[in-house]
mmCIF file of C-alpha atoms in Angstrom:
data_model
loop_
_atom_site.group_PDB
_atom_site.id
_atom_site.type_symbol
_atom_site.label_atom_id
_atom_site.label_comp_id
_atom_site.label_asym_id
_atom_site.label_seq_id
_atom_site.Cartn_x
_atom_site.Cartn_y
_atom_site.Cartn_z
ATOM 1 C CA UNK A 12 0.000 0.000 0.000
ATOM 2 C CA UNK A 13 2.869 2.325 0.876
ATOM 3 C CA UNK A 14 4.448 1.698 -2.514
ATOM 4 C CA UNK A 15 1.150 2.464 -4.287
ATOM 5 C CA UNK A 16 0.748 5.711 -2.337
ATOM 6 C CA UNK A 17 4.301 6.726 -3.186
ATOM 7 C CA UNK A 18 3.715 6.054 -6.875
ATOM 8 C CA UNK A 19 0.524 8.121 -6.837
ATOM 9 C CA UNK A 20 2.313 11.030 -5.137
ATOM 10 C CA UNK A 21 5.135 10.868 -7.686
ATOM 11 C CA UNK A 22 2.647 10.785 -10.580
ATOM 12 C CA UNK A 23 0.813 13.832 -9.238
ATOM 13 C CA UNK A 24 4.111 15.661 -8.841
ATOM 14 C CA UNK A 25 5.134 14.898 -12.413
ATOM 15 C CA UNK A 26 1.774 16.088 -13.793
ATOM 16 C CA UNK A 27 1.954 19.251 -11.708
ATOM 17 C CA UNK A 28 5.456 19.947 -12.982
ATOM 18 C CA UNK A 29 4.379 19.463 -16.586
ATOM 19 C CA UNK A 30 1.321 21.673 -16.218
ATOM 20 C CA UNK A 31 3.310 24.357 -14.459
ATOM 21 C CA UNK A 32 6.113 24.263 -16.990
ATOM 22 C CA UNK A 33 8.654 23.063 -14.466
ATOM 23 C CA UNK A 34 10.223 20.614 -16.911
ATOM 24 C CA UNK A 35 9.639 22.552 -20.117
ATOM 25 C CA UNK A 36 12.914 24.469 -20.312
ATOM 26 C CA UNK A 37 13.493 28.204 -19.724
ATOM 27 C CA UNK A 38 10.538 30.295 -18.547
ATOM 28 C CA UNK A 39 8.492 31.970 -21.250
ATOM 29 C CA UNK A 40 9.041 35.710 -21.533
ATOM 30 C CA UNK A 41 6.027 37.857 -22.494
ATOM 31 C CA UNK A 42 6.500 40.192 -25.478
ATOM 32 C CA UNK A 43 7.373 43.825 -24.870
ATOM 33 C CA UNK A 44 5.374 46.878 -25.950
ATOM 34 C CA UNK A 45 5.087 47.460 -29.706
ATOM 35 C CA UNK A 46 8.001 49.281 -31.264
ATOM 36 C CA UNK A 47 6.819 52.595 -32.732
ATOM 37 C CA UNK A 48 8.221 55.178 -35.142
ATOM 38 C CA UNK A 49 10.102 56.990 -32.385
ATOM 39 C CA UNK A 50 13.393 57.310 -34.218
ATOM 40 C CA UNK A 51 15.049 59.051 -31.280
ATOM 41 C CA UNK A 52 14.519 56.106 -28.924
ATOM 42 C CA UNK A 53 17.540 54.646 -27.111
ATOM 43 C CA UNK A 54 19.037 51.262 -27.892
ATOM 44 C CA UNK A 55 16.945 48.459 -26.426
ATOM 45 C CA UNK A 56 18.032 44.981 -25.324
ATOM 46 C CA UNK A 57 16.900 41.885 -27.201
ATOM 47 C CA UNK A 58 17.981 38.333 -27.938
ATOM 48 C CA UNK A 59 19.197 37.131 -31.299
ATOM 49 C CA UNK A 60 19.108 33.784 -33.078
ATOM 50 C CA UNK A 61 19.510 32.799 -36.728
ATOM 51 C CA UNK A 62 17.961 30.320 -39.133
ATOM 52 C CA UNK A 63 18.474 28.860 -42.584
ATOM 53 C CA UNK A 64 21.876 28.515 -44.195
ATOM 54 C CA UNK A 65 24.942 30.111 -42.541
ATOM 55 C CA UNK A 66 25.411 32.592 -45.384
ATOM 56 C CA UNK A 67 21.812 32.439 -46.567
ATOM 57 C CA UNK A 68 18.768 34.687 -46.528
ATOM 58 C CA UNK A 69 16.638 32.857 -43.968
ATOM 59 C CA UNK A 70 13.821 30.749 -45.461
ATOM 60 C CA UNK A 71 14.743 28.095 -48.010
ATOM 61 C CA UNK A 72 12.432 29.779 -50.536
ATOM 62 C CA UNK A 73 13.908 33.252 -49.857
ATOM 63 C CA UNK A 74 10.504 34.437 -48.681
ATOM 64 C CA UNK A 75 8.852 34.658 -45.268
ATOM 65 C CA UNK A 76 5.651 35.469 -43.406
ATOM 66 C CA UNK A 77 5.409 38.933 -44.970
ATOM 67 C CA UNK A 78 4.858 37.341 -48.370
ATOM 68 C CA UNK A 79 7.847 39.144 -49.873
ATOM 69 C CA UNK A 80 9.895 36.953 -52.221
ATOM 70 C CA UNK A 81 13.523 36.997 -53.355
ATOM 71 C CA UNK A 82 14.837 38.556 -50.161
ATOM 72 C CA UNK A 83 18.252 37.218 -51.182
ATOM 73 C CA UNK A 84 18.334 39.757 -54.007
ATOM 74 C CA UNK A 85 18.720 43.569 -53.947
ATOM 75 C CA UNK A 86 17.593 45.701 -52.294
ATOM 76 C CA UNK A 87 17.282 43.324 -49.315
ATOM 77 C CA UNK A 88 20.439 41.365 -50.133
ATOM 78 C CA UNK A 89 19.658 38.762 -47.475
ATOM 79 C CA UNK A 90 19.889 41.310 -44.640
ATOM 80 C CA UNK A 91 16.541 40.285 -43.182
ATOM 81 C CA UNK A 92 15.077 39.104 -39.905
ATOM 82 C CA UNK A 93 12.023 37.640 -38.252
ATOM 83 C CA UNK A 94 10.518 39.821 -35.567
ATOM 84 C CA UNK A 95 8.486 38.691 -32.584
ATOM 85 C CA UNK A 96 5.027 40.101 -31.746
ATOM 86 C CA UNK A 97 5.943 43.758 -30.961
ATOM 87 C CA UNK A 98 8.141 43.943 -34.060
ATOM 88 C CA UNK A 99 6.167 41.916 -36.628
ATOM 89 C CA UNK A 100 2.790 43.265 -35.399
ATOM 90 C CA UNK A 101 0.687 40.677 -37.248
ATOM 91 C CA UNK A 102 2.124 41.919 -40.523
ATOM 92 C CA UNK A 103 1.932 45.644 -39.894
ATOM 93 C CA UNK A 104 5.625 45.593 -39.048
ATOM 94 C CA UNK A 105 6.594 44.088 -42.405
ATOM 95 C CA UNK A 106 9.236 46.154 -44.156
ATOM 96 C CA UNK A 107 10.314 48.135 -41.091
ATOM 97 C CA UNK A 108 14.036 48.620 -40.510
ATOM 98 C CA UNK A 109 16.277 48.223 -37.472
ATOM 99 C CA UNK A 110 19.871 48.859 -36.598
ATOM 100 C CA UNK A 111 21.209 45.882 -34.657
ATOM 101 C CA UNK A 112 24.505 45.130 -32.928
ATOM 102 C CA UNK A 113 26.032 42.871 -30.290
ATOM 103 C CA UNK A 114 28.855 43.317 -27.787
ATOM 104 C CA UNK A 115 29.295 39.736 -26.537
ATOM 105 C CA UNK A 116 30.704 37.190 -27.296
ATOM 106 C CA UNK A 117 34.115 38.394 -28.368
ATOM 107 C CA UNK A 118 33.315 37.791 -32.045
ATOM 108 C CA UNK A 119 30.838 40.711 -32.004
ATOM 109 C CA UNK A 120 32.024 43.823 -33.818
ATOM 110 C CA UNK A 121 29.930 46.179 -31.658
ATOM 111 C CA UNK A 122 29.112 48.037 -34.895
ATOM 112 C CA UNK A 123 25.479 48.395 -36.066
ATOM 113 C CA UNK A 124 24.101 46.896 -39.256
ATOM 114 C CA UNK A 125 20.623 47.421 -40.712
ATOM 115 C CA UNK A 126 18.054 44.685 -41.301
ATOM 116 C CA UNK A 127 14.566 44.563 -42.824
ATOM 117 C CA UNK A 128 11.684 42.720 -41.140
ATOM 118 C CA UNK A 129 10.320 40.164 -43.614
ATOM 119 C CA UNK A 130 9.301 37.245 -41.401
ATOM 120 C CA UNK A 131 7.766 36.437 -37.991
ATOM 121 C CA UNK A 132 8.934 34.573 -34.916
ATOM 122 C CA UNK A 133 6.891 33.787 -31.814
ATOM 123 C CA UNK A 134 9.497 31.986 -29.678
ATOM 124 C CA UNK A 135 9.036 33.519 -26.183
ATOM 125 C CA UNK A 136 12.725 33.776 -25.252
ATOM 126 C CA UNK A 137 12.803 37.541 -24.790
ATOM 127 C CA UNK A 138 10.582 40.616 -24.756
ATOM 128 C CA UNK A 139 12.186 41.426 -28.110
ATOM 129 C CA UNK A 140 13.572 38.664 -30.310
ATOM 130 C CA UNK A 141 15.232 38.886 -33.717
ATOM 131 C CA UNK A 142 15.662 35.638 -35.639
ATOM 132 C CA UNK A 143 18.105 36.659 -38.352
ATOM 133 C CA UNK A 144 19.108 35.165 -41.640
ATOM 134 C CA UNK A 145 22.502 33.535 -41.388
ATOM 135 C CA UNK A 146 23.968 36.398 -43.406
ATOM 136 C CA UNK A 147 22.486 39.127 -41.188
ATOM 137 C CA UNK A 148 23.529 37.365 -37.965
ATOM 138 C CA UNK A 149 27.080 37.033 -39.272
ATOM 139 C CA UNK A 150 27.116 40.706 -40.256
ATOM 140 C CA UNK A 151 27.218 41.633 -36.545
ATOM 141 C CA UNK A 152 30.603 39.902 -36.245
ATOM 142 C CA UNK A 153 34.121 41.213 -36.631
ATOM 143 C CA UNK A 154 35.498 40.520 -40.113
ATOM 144 C CA UNK A 155 36.465 36.863 -40.355
ATOM 145 C CA UNK A 156 34.576 35.962 -37.158
ATOM 146 C CA UNK A 157 31.157 35.308 -38.756
ATOM 147 C CA UNK A 158 31.274 31.537 -38.304
ATOM 148 C CA UNK A 159 32.464 31.894 -34.712
ATOM 149 C CA UNK A 160 29.545 34.197 -33.901
ATOM 150 C CA UNK A 161 26.971 31.905 -35.523
ATOM 151 C CA UNK A 162 28.260 29.029 -33.403
ATOM 152 C CA UNK A 163 27.183 30.990 -30.305
ATOM 153 C CA UNK A 164 23.544 30.296 -31.264
ATOM 154 C CA UNK A 165 21.549 32.593 -28.965
ATOM 155 C CA UNK A 166 23.141 35.901 -28.004
ATOM 156 C CA UNK A 167 22.201 39.160 -26.330
ATOM 157 C CA UNK A 168 21.972 42.146 -28.655
ATOM 158 C CA UNK A 169 20.794 45.739 -28.901
ATOM 159 C CA UNK A 170 18.485 47.337 -31.443
ATOM 160 C CA UNK A 171 16.746 50.540 -32.428
ATOM 161 C CA UNK A 172 14.197 51.486 -35.085
ATOM 162 C CA UNK A 173 15.582 53.440 -38.044
ATOM 163 C CA UNK A 174 14.144 54.877 -41.227
ATOM 164 C CA UNK A 175 14.331 52.575 -44.232
ATOM 165 C CA UNK A 176 16.582 53.720 -47.053
ATOM 166 C CA UNK A 177 16.558 52.312 -50.573
ATOM 167 C CA UNK A 178 18.803 52.962 -53.554
ATOM 168 C CA UNK A 179 18.057 56.093 -55.552
ATOM 169 C CA UNK A 180 15.289 55.416 -58.038
ATOM 170 C CA UNK A 181 13.676 52.587 -56.079
ATOM 171 C CA UNK A 182 9.905 53.163 -56.017
ATOM 172 C CA UNK A 183 7.075 51.637 -53.981
ATOM 173 C CA UNK A 184 6.198 48.370 -55.704
ATOM 174 C CA UNK A 185 3.056 46.245 -55.798
ATOM 175 C CA UNK A 186 2.600 42.565 -56.588
ATOM 176 C CA UNK A 187 -0.885 41.375 -57.544
ATOM 177 C CA UNK A 188 -1.164 37.964 -55.921
ATOM 178 C CA UNK A 189 -2.089 34.696 -57.596
ATOM 179 C CA UNK A 190 -5.834 34.042 -57.506
ATOM 180 C CA UNK A 191 -6.792 37.686 -57.890
ATOM 181 C CA UNK A 192 -9.779 38.377 -60.145
ATOM 182 C CA UNK A 193 -12.269 41.219 -60.756
ATOM 183 C CA UNK A 194 -14.086 40.367 -57.498
ATOM 184 C CA UNK A 195 -11.035 39.624 -55.373
ATOM 185 C CA UNK A 196 -7.892 41.714 -55.535
ATOM 186 C CA UNK A 197 -4.928 40.856 -53.289
ATOM 187 C CA UNK A 198 -1.892 43.142 -53.460
ATOM 188 C CA UNK A 199 1.483 42.894 -51.736
ATOM 189 C CA UNK A 200 3.340 46.150 -51.103
ATOM 190 C CA UNK A 201 7.124 46.376 -50.765
ATOM 191 C CA UNK A 202 10.132 48.700 -51.026
ATOM 192 C CA UNK A 203 8.493 51.369 -48.859
ATOM 193 C CA UNK A 204 11.073 53.891 -47.692
ATOM 194 C CA UNK A 205 11.088 55.895 -44.436
ATOM 195 C CA UNK A 206 8.774 54.051 -41.979
ATOM 196 C CA UNK A 207 8.968 50.943 -44.133
ATOM 197 C CA UNK A 208 5.792 49.402 -42.764
ATOM 198 C CA UNK A 209 2.221 49.956 -43.980
ATOM 199 C CA UNK A 210 -0.762 50.233 -41.652
ATOM 200 C CA UNK A 211 -3.437 50.876 -44.293
ATOM 201 C CA UNK A 212 -3.999 50.605 -48.041
ATOM 202 C CA UNK A 213 -6.962 52.058 -49.899
ATOM 203 C CA UNK A 214 -8.163 51.460 -53.447
ATOM 204 C CA UNK A 215 -9.678 53.854 -55.948
ATOM 205 C CA UNK A 216 -11.372 52.409 -59.044
ATOM 206 C CA UNK A 217 -11.339 53.991 -62.469
ATOM 207 C CA UNK A 218 -13.680 56.968 -62.775
ATOM 208 C CA UNK A 219 -14.772 56.913 -59.121
ATOM 209 C CA UNK A 220 -13.805 59.562 -56.556
ATOM 210 C CA UNK A 221 -14.203 57.369 -53.463
ATOM 211 C CA UNK A 222 -11.362 55.579 -51.742
ATOM 212 C CA UNK A 223 -12.277 52.136 -50.417
ATOM 213 C CA UNK A 224 -10.275 50.624 -47.539
ATOM 214 C CA UNK A 225 -8.532 47.347 -48.233
ATOM 215 C CA UNK A 226 -8.231 44.683 -45.526
ATOM 216 C CA UNK A 227 -4.966 43.262 -44.276
ATOM 217 C CA UNK A 228 -4.960 39.667 -45.474
ATOM 218 C CA UNK A 229 -1.623 38.484 -44.068
ATOM 219 C CA UNK A 230 1.917 39.757 -43.955
ATOM 220 C CA UNK A 231 2.279 42.694 -46.325
ATOM 221 C CA UNK A 232 -0.690 41.601 -48.475
ATOM 222 C CA UNK A 233 -3.860 43.686 -48.566
ATOM 223 C CA UNK A 234 -7.083 42.602 -50.267
ATOM 224 C CA UNK A 235 -10.406 43.877 -51.590
ATOM 225 C CA UNK A 236 -13.443 41.565 -51.771
ATOM 226 C CA UNK A 237 -16.446 42.845 -53.698
ATOM 227 C CA UNK A 238 -19.730 41.501 -55.036
ATOM 228 C CA UNK A 239 -19.467 43.597 -58.197
ATOM 229 C CA UNK A 240 -16.412 43.505 -60.497
ATOM 230 C CA UNK A 241 -13.729 46.094 -59.798
ATOM 231 C CA UNK A 242 -12.979 48.539 -62.598
ATOM 232 C CA UNK A 243 -9.322 49.143 -63.472
ATOM 233 C CA UNK A 244 -7.040 51.006 -63.628
ATOM 234 C CA UNK A 245 -6.588 51.095 -59.856
ATOM 235 C CA UNK A 246 -4.944 53.789 -57.798
ATOM 236 C CA UNK A 247 -3.595 52.768 -54.387
ATOM 237 C CA UNK A 248 -3.124 54.972 -51.351
ATOM 238 C CA UNK A 249 -0.474 53.758 -48.932
ATOM 239 C CA UNK A 250 -0.371 54.931 -45.299
ATOM 240 C CA UNK A 251 2.609 54.154 -43.097
ATOM 241 C CA UNK A 252 2.857 53.874 -39.329
ATOM 242 C CA UNK A 253 3.641 57.536 -38.680
ATOM 243 C CA UNK A 254 0.525 58.572 -40.640
ATOM 244 C CA UNK A 255 2.237 59.598 -43.868
ATOM 245 C CA UNK A 256 0.385 58.776 -47.083
ATOM 246 C CA UNK A 257 1.127 58.725 -50.777
ATOM 247 C CA UNK A 258 -0.927 57.842 -53.843
ATOM 248 C CA UNK A 259 0.234 55.561 -56.630
ATOM 249 C CA UNK A 260 -2.026 56.852 -59.406
ATOM 250 C CA UNK A 261 -3.346 54.186 -61.809
ATOM 251 C CA UNK A 262 -0.502 51.897 -60.723
ATOM 252 C CA UNK A 263 -2.443 48.728 -61.599
ATOM 253 C CA UNK A 264 -3.448 49.055 -65.277
ATOM 254 C CA UNK A 265 -6.589 48.121 -67.156
ATOM 255 C CA UNK A 266 -5.057 44.900 -68.454
ATOM 256 C CA UNK A 267 -3.657 43.791 -65.086
ATOM 257 C CA UNK A 268 -2.796 40.161 -64.487
ATOM 258 C CA UNK A 269 -2.481 37.976 -61.367
ATOM 259 C CA UNK A 270 1.072 37.206 -60.255
ATOM 260 C CA UNK A 271 2.376 40.393 -61.845
ATOM 261 C CA UNK A 272 4.560 43.200 -60.484
ATOM 262 C CA UNK A 273 3.619 46.873 -60.920
ATOM 263 C CA UNK A 274 6.149 49.567 -60.042
ATOM 264 C CA UNK A 275 4.822 52.987 -59.056
ATOM 265 C CA UNK A 276 6.477 56.347 -59.683
ATOM 266 C CA UNK A 277 6.272 57.446 -56.031
ATOM 267 C CA UNK A 278 8.292 56.966 -52.878
ATOM 268 C CA UNK A 279 8.390 58.282 -49.272
ATOM 269 C CA UNK A 280 11.324 60.681 -49.640
#
């Protein structure tokens, strides 16, 4: 009987430990407050990890949860990162830019580099967590110490929000997503300078004065669902986090096609 009682007590203890997280590794850290467009904010602490290939651009398909493709190519050049909840913001943080640096371990250069947010990460290891591409993580290292730094795995780092800068001539660009049709238009927005992230997109149909709000679908993709066919060409109004807006007039033409890229003639400069 004593043995049975002991076994029951041990079983209860194990269940309690599992439920309470006692045997589930490090304690979960709640996310911090959302990062805003306060460009004069001090450096903040965070934790850094990396994923994908050591010199790669993160995801195997060079994409991510923002829906942006070819992040290995200019202007991103693989310098991208996942952000946790207060950085990714359910997609409204897509395209925002951050200076990042580390001071320890010894392989850290202590010099800032800039990354774009193109993916999400919900691992609760820190109030702020950047999961970098292998290339971006290595960029925080002293020259020749990239591999040594990546071997550290999880490190402490510092970050601050900065304005996004693109090469001269780069304009706000739209990608009409696969599956779009006259009653369903899904549009990804990218290469947005200054704030980088978009908090609202609005659509204006041909010949109509009204602007109709689009809905955030996922990542950096906004959509319009309508019972009556939409009439092209379409103008798109883009509003960024600080409240700045611009209009890409007739950016999506009459003969638009799904899975096509349309480059505007406007930019936040």
